[in-house]
């Protein structure tokens, strides 16, 4: 498979709600393979299918660049079971090149999803991994990290966001 262009802020597809996957078939495996290639090329920590223009409830998280114990994880039809704690940290998104903002999110998340073999798993993530999972999950709901900003922070970002959406 191959890398795909990443959808940039301003493209209305980023506000769409993604649809559940019926079956983890070859088409879904090809989609994940494209996500993996695209994320590697972009050197990001996570990527959702909608960011390559596919409205399916699939995302990947790969923290191996910042945590040697981490490995790439695939989430198909994920559900957030539980969250806990609150923490503020700088966050970015491959659909917002060059923009990083401090965002408050839960520090811990428990997720249920299917893996690439179609097996159901439930796992807890903490810290940066929890942040990445919650960020990517939001993409499936058409939600973006700038939605968490205060009105003031959004106002200050307005010009740069306008530039991004003009270019996309
Ligand atoms: Ni993102």
PDB file of C-alpha atoms and ligand atoms in Angstrom:
ATOM      1  CA  UNK A   1       0.000   0.000   0.000  1.00  0.00           C
ATOM      2  CA  UNK A   2       1.017   3.607   0.000  1.00  0.00           C
ATOM      3  CA  UNK A   3       0.944   6.899   1.796  1.00  0.00           C
ATOM      4  CA  UNK A   4      -2.002   9.192   1.133  1.00  0.00           C
ATOM      5  CA  UNK A   5      -2.316  12.975   1.240  1.00  0.00           C
ATOM      6  CA  UNK A   6      -3.375  14.197   4.685  1.00  0.00           C
ATOM      7  CA  UNK A   7      -6.564  16.241   4.762  1.00  0.00           C
ATOM      8  CA  UNK A   8      -5.852  19.739   6.116  1.00  0.00           C
ATOM      9  CA  UNK A   9      -8.098  21.904   8.313  1.00  0.00           C
ATOM     10  CA  UNK A  10     -10.700  23.691   6.233  1.00  0.00           C
ATOM     11  CA  UNK A  11     -11.740  20.542   4.396  1.00  0.00           C
ATOM     12  CA  UNK A  12     -15.320  19.886   5.587  1.00  0.00           C
ATOM     13  CA  UNK A  13     -14.717  16.105   5.724  1.00  0.00           C
ATOM     14  CA  UNK A  14     -12.904  16.642   9.056  1.00  0.00           C
ATOM     15  CA  UNK A  15     -16.279  17.608  10.606  1.00  0.00           C
ATOM     16  CA  UNK A  16     -18.051  14.446   9.439  1.00  0.00           C
ATOM     17  CA  UNK A  17     -18.876  11.562  11.786  1.00  0.00           C
ATOM     18  CA  UNK A  18     -17.180   8.334  10.646  1.00  0.00           C
ATOM     19  CA  UNK A  19     -19.171   5.125  10.151  1.00  0.00           C
ATOM     20  CA  UNK A  20     -18.600   1.786  11.912  1.00  0.00           C
ATOM     21  CA  UNK A  21     -16.696  -0.954  10.104  1.00  0.00           C
ATOM     22  CA  UNK A  22     -18.946  -3.976   9.345  1.00  0.00           C
ATOM     23  CA  UNK A  23     -16.194  -6.511   8.980  1.00  0.00           C
ATOM     24  CA  UNK A  24     -12.396  -6.427   9.295  1.00  0.00           C
ATOM     25  CA  UNK A  25     -11.792  -7.490   5.688  1.00  0.00           C
ATOM     26  CA  UNK A  26      -9.024  -6.865   3.156  1.00  0.00           C
ATOM     27  CA  UNK A  27     -10.355  -3.380   2.403  1.00  0.00           C
ATOM     28  CA  UNK A  28      -9.960  -2.430   6.079  1.00  0.00           C
ATOM     29  CA  UNK A  29      -6.497  -4.004   6.199  1.00  0.00           C
ATOM     30  CA  UNK A  30      -5.473  -1.976   3.139  1.00  0.00           C
ATOM     31  CA  UNK A  31      -6.844   1.157   4.789  1.00  0.00           C
ATOM     32  CA  UNK A  32      -4.756   0.485   7.927  1.00  0.00           C
ATOM     33  CA  UNK A  33      -1.705  -0.162   5.784  1.00  0.00           C
ATOM     34  CA  UNK A  34      -2.202   3.239   4.110  1.00  0.00           C
ATOM     35  CA  UNK A  35      -2.617   4.879   7.528  1.00  0.00           C
ATOM     36  CA  UNK A  36       0.626   3.290   8.745  1.00  0.00           C
ATOM     37  CA  UNK A  37       2.584   4.440   5.681  1.00  0.00           C
ATOM     38  CA  UNK A  38       1.106   7.945   5.863  1.00  0.00           C
ATOM     39  CA  UNK A  39       1.787   8.297   9.608  1.00  0.00           C
ATOM     40  CA  UNK A  40       5.389   7.087   9.243  1.00  0.00           C
ATOM     41  CA  UNK A  41       6.076   9.568   6.447  1.00  0.00           C
ATOM     42  CA  UNK A  42       4.497  12.416   8.413  1.00  0.00           C
ATOM     43  CA  UNK A  43       6.328  11.397  11.631  1.00  0.00           C
ATOM     44  CA  UNK A  44       3.170  11.789  13.672  1.00  0.00           C
ATOM     45  CA  UNK A  45       1.948   9.950  16.778  1.00  0.00           C
ATOM     46  CA  UNK A  46      -1.520   9.074  15.522  1.00  0.00           C
ATOM     47  CA  UNK A  47      -3.743   9.198  12.486  1.00  0.00           C
ATOM     48  CA  UNK A  48      -7.420   8.531  11.860  1.00  0.00           C
ATOM     49  CA  UNK A  49      -8.990   7.298   8.621  1.00  0.00           C
ATOM     50  CA  UNK A  50     -10.923  10.536   8.099  1.00  0.00           C
ATOM     51  CA  UNK A  51      -7.571  12.352   7.848  1.00  0.00           C
ATOM     52  CA  UNK A  52      -6.907  10.491   4.610  1.00  0.00           C
ATOM     53  CA  UNK A  53     -10.501  11.081   3.528  1.00  0.00           C
ATOM     54  CA  UNK A  54     -12.039   7.725   4.550  1.00  0.00           C
ATOM     55  CA  UNK A  55     -15.067   8.024   6.852  1.00  0.00           C
ATOM     56  CA  UNK A  56     -14.556   4.761   8.743  1.00  0.00           C
ATOM     57  CA  UNK A  57     -14.135   4.314  12.471  1.00  0.00           C
ATOM     58  CA  UNK A  58     -10.465   3.358  12.318  1.00  0.00           C
ATOM     59  CA  UNK A  59      -7.362   5.018  13.753  1.00  0.00           C
ATOM     60  CA  UNK A  60      -3.801   4.134  14.651  1.00  0.00           C
ATOM     61  CA  UNK A  61      -1.517   5.357  17.423  1.00  0.00           C
ATOM     62  CA  UNK A  62       2.244   4.897  17.358  1.00  0.00           C
ATOM     63  CA  UNK A  63       4.278   6.365  20.211  1.00  0.00           C
ATOM     64  CA  UNK A  64       7.415   4.351  19.414  1.00  0.00           C
ATOM     65  CA  UNK A  65       9.250   7.551  18.402  1.00  0.00           C
ATOM     66  CA  UNK A  66       8.899   8.926  21.944  1.00  0.00           C
ATOM     67  CA  UNK A  67       8.561   5.724  24.002  1.00  0.00           C
ATOM     68  CA  UNK A  68      10.743   2.712  23.226  1.00  0.00           C
ATOM     69  CA  UNK A  69       8.315   0.359  24.984  1.00  0.00           C
ATOM     70  CA  UNK A  70       5.410   1.453  22.773  1.00  0.00           C
ATOM     71  CA  UNK A  71       4.309  -0.209  19.557  1.00  0.00           C
ATOM     72  CA  UNK A  72       1.851   0.704  16.858  1.00  0.00           C
ATOM     73  CA  UNK A  73      -1.729  -0.026  17.838  1.00  0.00           C
ATOM     74  CA  UNK A  74      -4.739  -0.291  15.542  1.00  0.00           C
ATOM     75  CA  UNK A  75      -8.229   0.663  16.774  1.00  0.00           C
ATOM     76  CA  UNK A  76     -11.283  -0.396  14.770  1.00  0.00           C
ATOM     77  CA  UNK A  77     -14.788   0.631  15.971  1.00  0.00           C
ATOM     78  CA  UNK A  78     -13.318   1.977  19.233  1.00  0.00           C
ATOM     79  CA  UNK A  79     -15.458   2.809  22.263  1.00  0.00           C
ATOM     80  CA  UNK A  80     -14.330   4.894  25.200  1.00  0.00           C
ATOM     81  CA  UNK A  81     -15.236   2.848  28.289  1.00  0.00           C
ATOM     82  CA  UNK A  82     -13.938   5.202  30.952  1.00  0.00           C
ATOM     83  CA  UNK A  83     -11.715   8.227  31.511  1.00  0.00           C
ATOM     84  CA  UNK A  84     -10.028   9.587  34.603  1.00  0.00           C
ATOM     85  CA  UNK A  85      -8.026  12.623  35.711  1.00  0.00           C
ATOM     86  CA  UNK A  86      -7.218  15.858  33.904  1.00  0.00           C
ATOM     87  CA  UNK A  87      -3.937  17.030  32.497  1.00  0.00           C
ATOM     88  CA  UNK A  88      -2.779  19.916  30.325  1.00  0.00           C
ATOM     89  CA  UNK A  89      -0.193  19.339  27.622  1.00  0.00           C
ATOM     90  CA  UNK A  90       0.864  20.776  24.285  1.00  0.00           C
ATOM     91  CA  UNK A  91      -0.876  19.045  21.419  1.00  0.00           C
ATOM     92  CA  UNK A  92      -0.706  19.130  17.654  1.00  0.00           C
ATOM     93  CA  UNK A  93      -2.500  17.440  14.763  1.00  0.00           C
ATOM     94  CA  UNK A  94      -1.273  16.405  11.312  1.00  0.00           C
ATOM     95  CA  UNK A  95      -4.310  18.206   9.849  1.00  0.00           C
ATOM     96  CA  UNK A  96      -3.025  21.474  11.439  1.00  0.00           C
ATOM     97  CA  UNK A  97       0.622  21.650  10.340  1.00  0.00           C
ATOM     98  CA  UNK A  98       2.720  23.923  12.541  1.00  0.00           C
ATOM     99  CA  UNK A  99       0.003  24.567  15.142  1.00  0.00           C
ATOM    100  CA  UNK A 100       0.548  23.402  18.737  1.00  0.00           C
ATOM    101  CA  UNK A 101      -1.704  24.333  21.635  1.00  0.00           C
ATOM    102  CA  UNK A 102      -2.031  23.463  25.303  1.00  0.00           C
ATOM    103  CA  UNK A 103      -5.116  21.271  25.672  1.00  0.00           C
ATOM    104  CA  UNK A 104      -6.647  19.739  28.812  1.00  0.00           C
ATOM    105  CA  UNK A 105      -7.687  16.087  28.516  1.00  0.00           C
ATOM    106  CA  UNK A 106      -8.203  13.098  30.805  1.00  0.00           C
ATOM    107  CA  UNK A 107      -4.931  11.496  31.905  1.00  0.00           C
ATOM    108  CA  UNK A 108      -6.237   7.963  31.631  1.00  0.00           C
ATOM    109  CA  UNK A 109      -8.578   6.221  29.242  1.00  0.00           C
ATOM    110  CA  UNK A 110      -9.976   2.715  28.933  1.00  0.00           C
ATOM    111  CA  UNK A 111     -10.834   1.759  25.346  1.00  0.00           C
ATOM    112  CA  UNK A 112     -12.559  -1.196  23.746  1.00  0.00           C
ATOM    113  CA  UNK A 113     -11.945  -1.854  20.050  1.00  0.00           C
ATOM    114  CA  UNK A 114     -11.232  -4.467  17.406  1.00  0.00           C
ATOM    115  CA  UNK A 115      -7.680  -5.167  16.298  1.00  0.00           C
ATOM    116  CA  UNK A 116      -6.502  -5.912  12.767  1.00  0.00           C
ATOM    117  CA  UNK A 117      -7.447  -9.590  13.175  1.00  0.00           C
ATOM    118  CA  UNK A 118     -10.976  -8.586  14.129  1.00  0.00           C
ATOM    119  CA  UNK A 119     -10.429  -9.574  17.768  1.00  0.00           C
ATOM    120  CA  UNK A 120     -11.980  -7.438  20.481  1.00  0.00           C
ATOM    121  CA  UNK A 121      -9.601  -6.007  23.082  1.00  0.00           C
ATOM    122  CA  UNK A 122      -9.910  -3.680  26.038  1.00  0.00           C
ATOM    123  CA  UNK A 123      -6.925  -1.679  27.207  1.00  0.00           C
ATOM    124  CA  UNK A 124      -6.044   1.209  29.444  1.00  0.00           C
ATOM    125  CA  UNK A 125      -3.761   4.043  28.335  1.00  0.00           C
ATOM    126  CA  UNK A 126      -2.117   6.744  30.397  1.00  0.00           C
ATOM    127  CA  UNK A 127      -0.425  10.083  29.834  1.00  0.00           C
ATOM    128  CA  UNK A 128       0.635  10.802  26.255  1.00  0.00           C
ATOM    129  CA  UNK A 129      -0.857   7.518  25.000  1.00  0.00           C
ATOM    130  CA  UNK A 130      -4.230   8.412  26.550  1.00  0.00           C
ATOM    131  CA  UNK A 131      -4.021  11.853  24.946  1.00  0.00           C
ATOM    132  CA  UNK A 132      -3.245  10.349  21.524  1.00  0.00           C
ATOM    133  CA  UNK A 133      -6.117   7.839  21.787  1.00  0.00           C
ATOM    134  CA  UNK A 134      -8.619  10.528  22.843  1.00  0.00           C
ATOM    135  CA  UNK A 135      -7.408  12.922  20.133  1.00  0.00           C
ATOM    136  CA  UNK A 136      -7.802  10.281  17.407  1.00  0.00           C
ATOM    137  CA  UNK A 137     -11.150   9.132  18.794  1.00  0.00           C
ATOM    138  CA  UNK A 138     -12.413  12.718  18.525  1.00  0.00           C
ATOM    139  CA  UNK A 139     -11.592  12.701  14.803  1.00  0.00           C
ATOM    140  CA  UNK A 140     -14.122   9.866  14.333  1.00  0.00           C
ATOM    141  CA  UNK A 141     -16.772  12.164  15.841  1.00  0.00           C
ATOM    142  CA  UNK A 142     -15.797  15.121  13.661  1.00  0.00           C
ATOM    143  CA  UNK A 143     -14.276  16.843  16.658  1.00  0.00           C
ATOM    144  CA  UNK A 144     -10.950  18.704  16.448  1.00  0.00           C
ATOM    145  CA  UNK A 145      -8.416  19.682  19.121  1.00  0.00           C
ATOM    146  CA  UNK A 146      -9.025  23.396  18.549  1.00  0.00           C
ATOM    147  CA  UNK A 147     -12.583  22.828  19.834  1.00  0.00           C
ATOM    148  CA  UNK A 148     -11.103  22.621  23.357  1.00  0.00           C
ATOM    149  CA  UNK A 149      -9.447  26.037  23.186  1.00  0.00           C
ATOM    150  CA  UNK A 150     -10.726  28.996  25.178  1.00  0.00           C
ATOM    151  CA  UNK A 151     -12.429  31.743  23.131  1.00  0.00           C
ATOM    152  CA  UNK A 152      -9.344  33.906  23.661  1.00  0.00           C
ATOM    153  CA  UNK A 153      -6.918  31.237  22.445  1.00  0.00           C
ATOM    154  CA  UNK A 154      -9.115  30.623  19.410  1.00  0.00           C
ATOM    155  CA  UNK A 155      -9.219  34.307  18.599  1.00  0.00           C
ATOM    156  CA  UNK A 156      -5.442  34.474  18.757  1.00  0.00           C
ATOM    157  CA  UNK A 157      -5.216  31.543  16.355  1.00  0.00           C
ATOM    158  CA  UNK A 158      -7.799  32.862  13.908  1.00  0.00           C
ATOM    159  CA  UNK A 159      -5.385  34.244  11.325  1.00  0.00           C
ATOM    160  CA  UNK A 160      -3.299  31.072  11.156  1.00  0.00           C
ATOM    161  CA  UNK A 161      -6.410  28.892  10.904  1.00  0.00           C
ATOM    162  CA  UNK A 162      -7.748  31.033   8.094  1.00  0.00           C
ATOM    163  CA  UNK A 163      -4.457  30.634   6.237  1.00  0.00           C
ATOM    164  CA  UNK A 164      -4.569  26.859   6.654  1.00  0.00           C
ATOM    165  CA  UNK A 165      -8.132  26.551   5.412  1.00  0.00           C
ATOM    166  CA  UNK A 166      -7.411  28.803   2.426  1.00  0.00           C
ATOM    167  CA  UNK A 167      -4.468  26.608   1.440  1.00  0.00           C
ATOM    168  CA  UNK A 168      -6.524  23.398   1.792  1.00  0.00           C
TER     169      UNK A 168
HETATM  170 NI1  LIG B   1      -5.431  15.022  14.738  1.00  0.00          NI
END
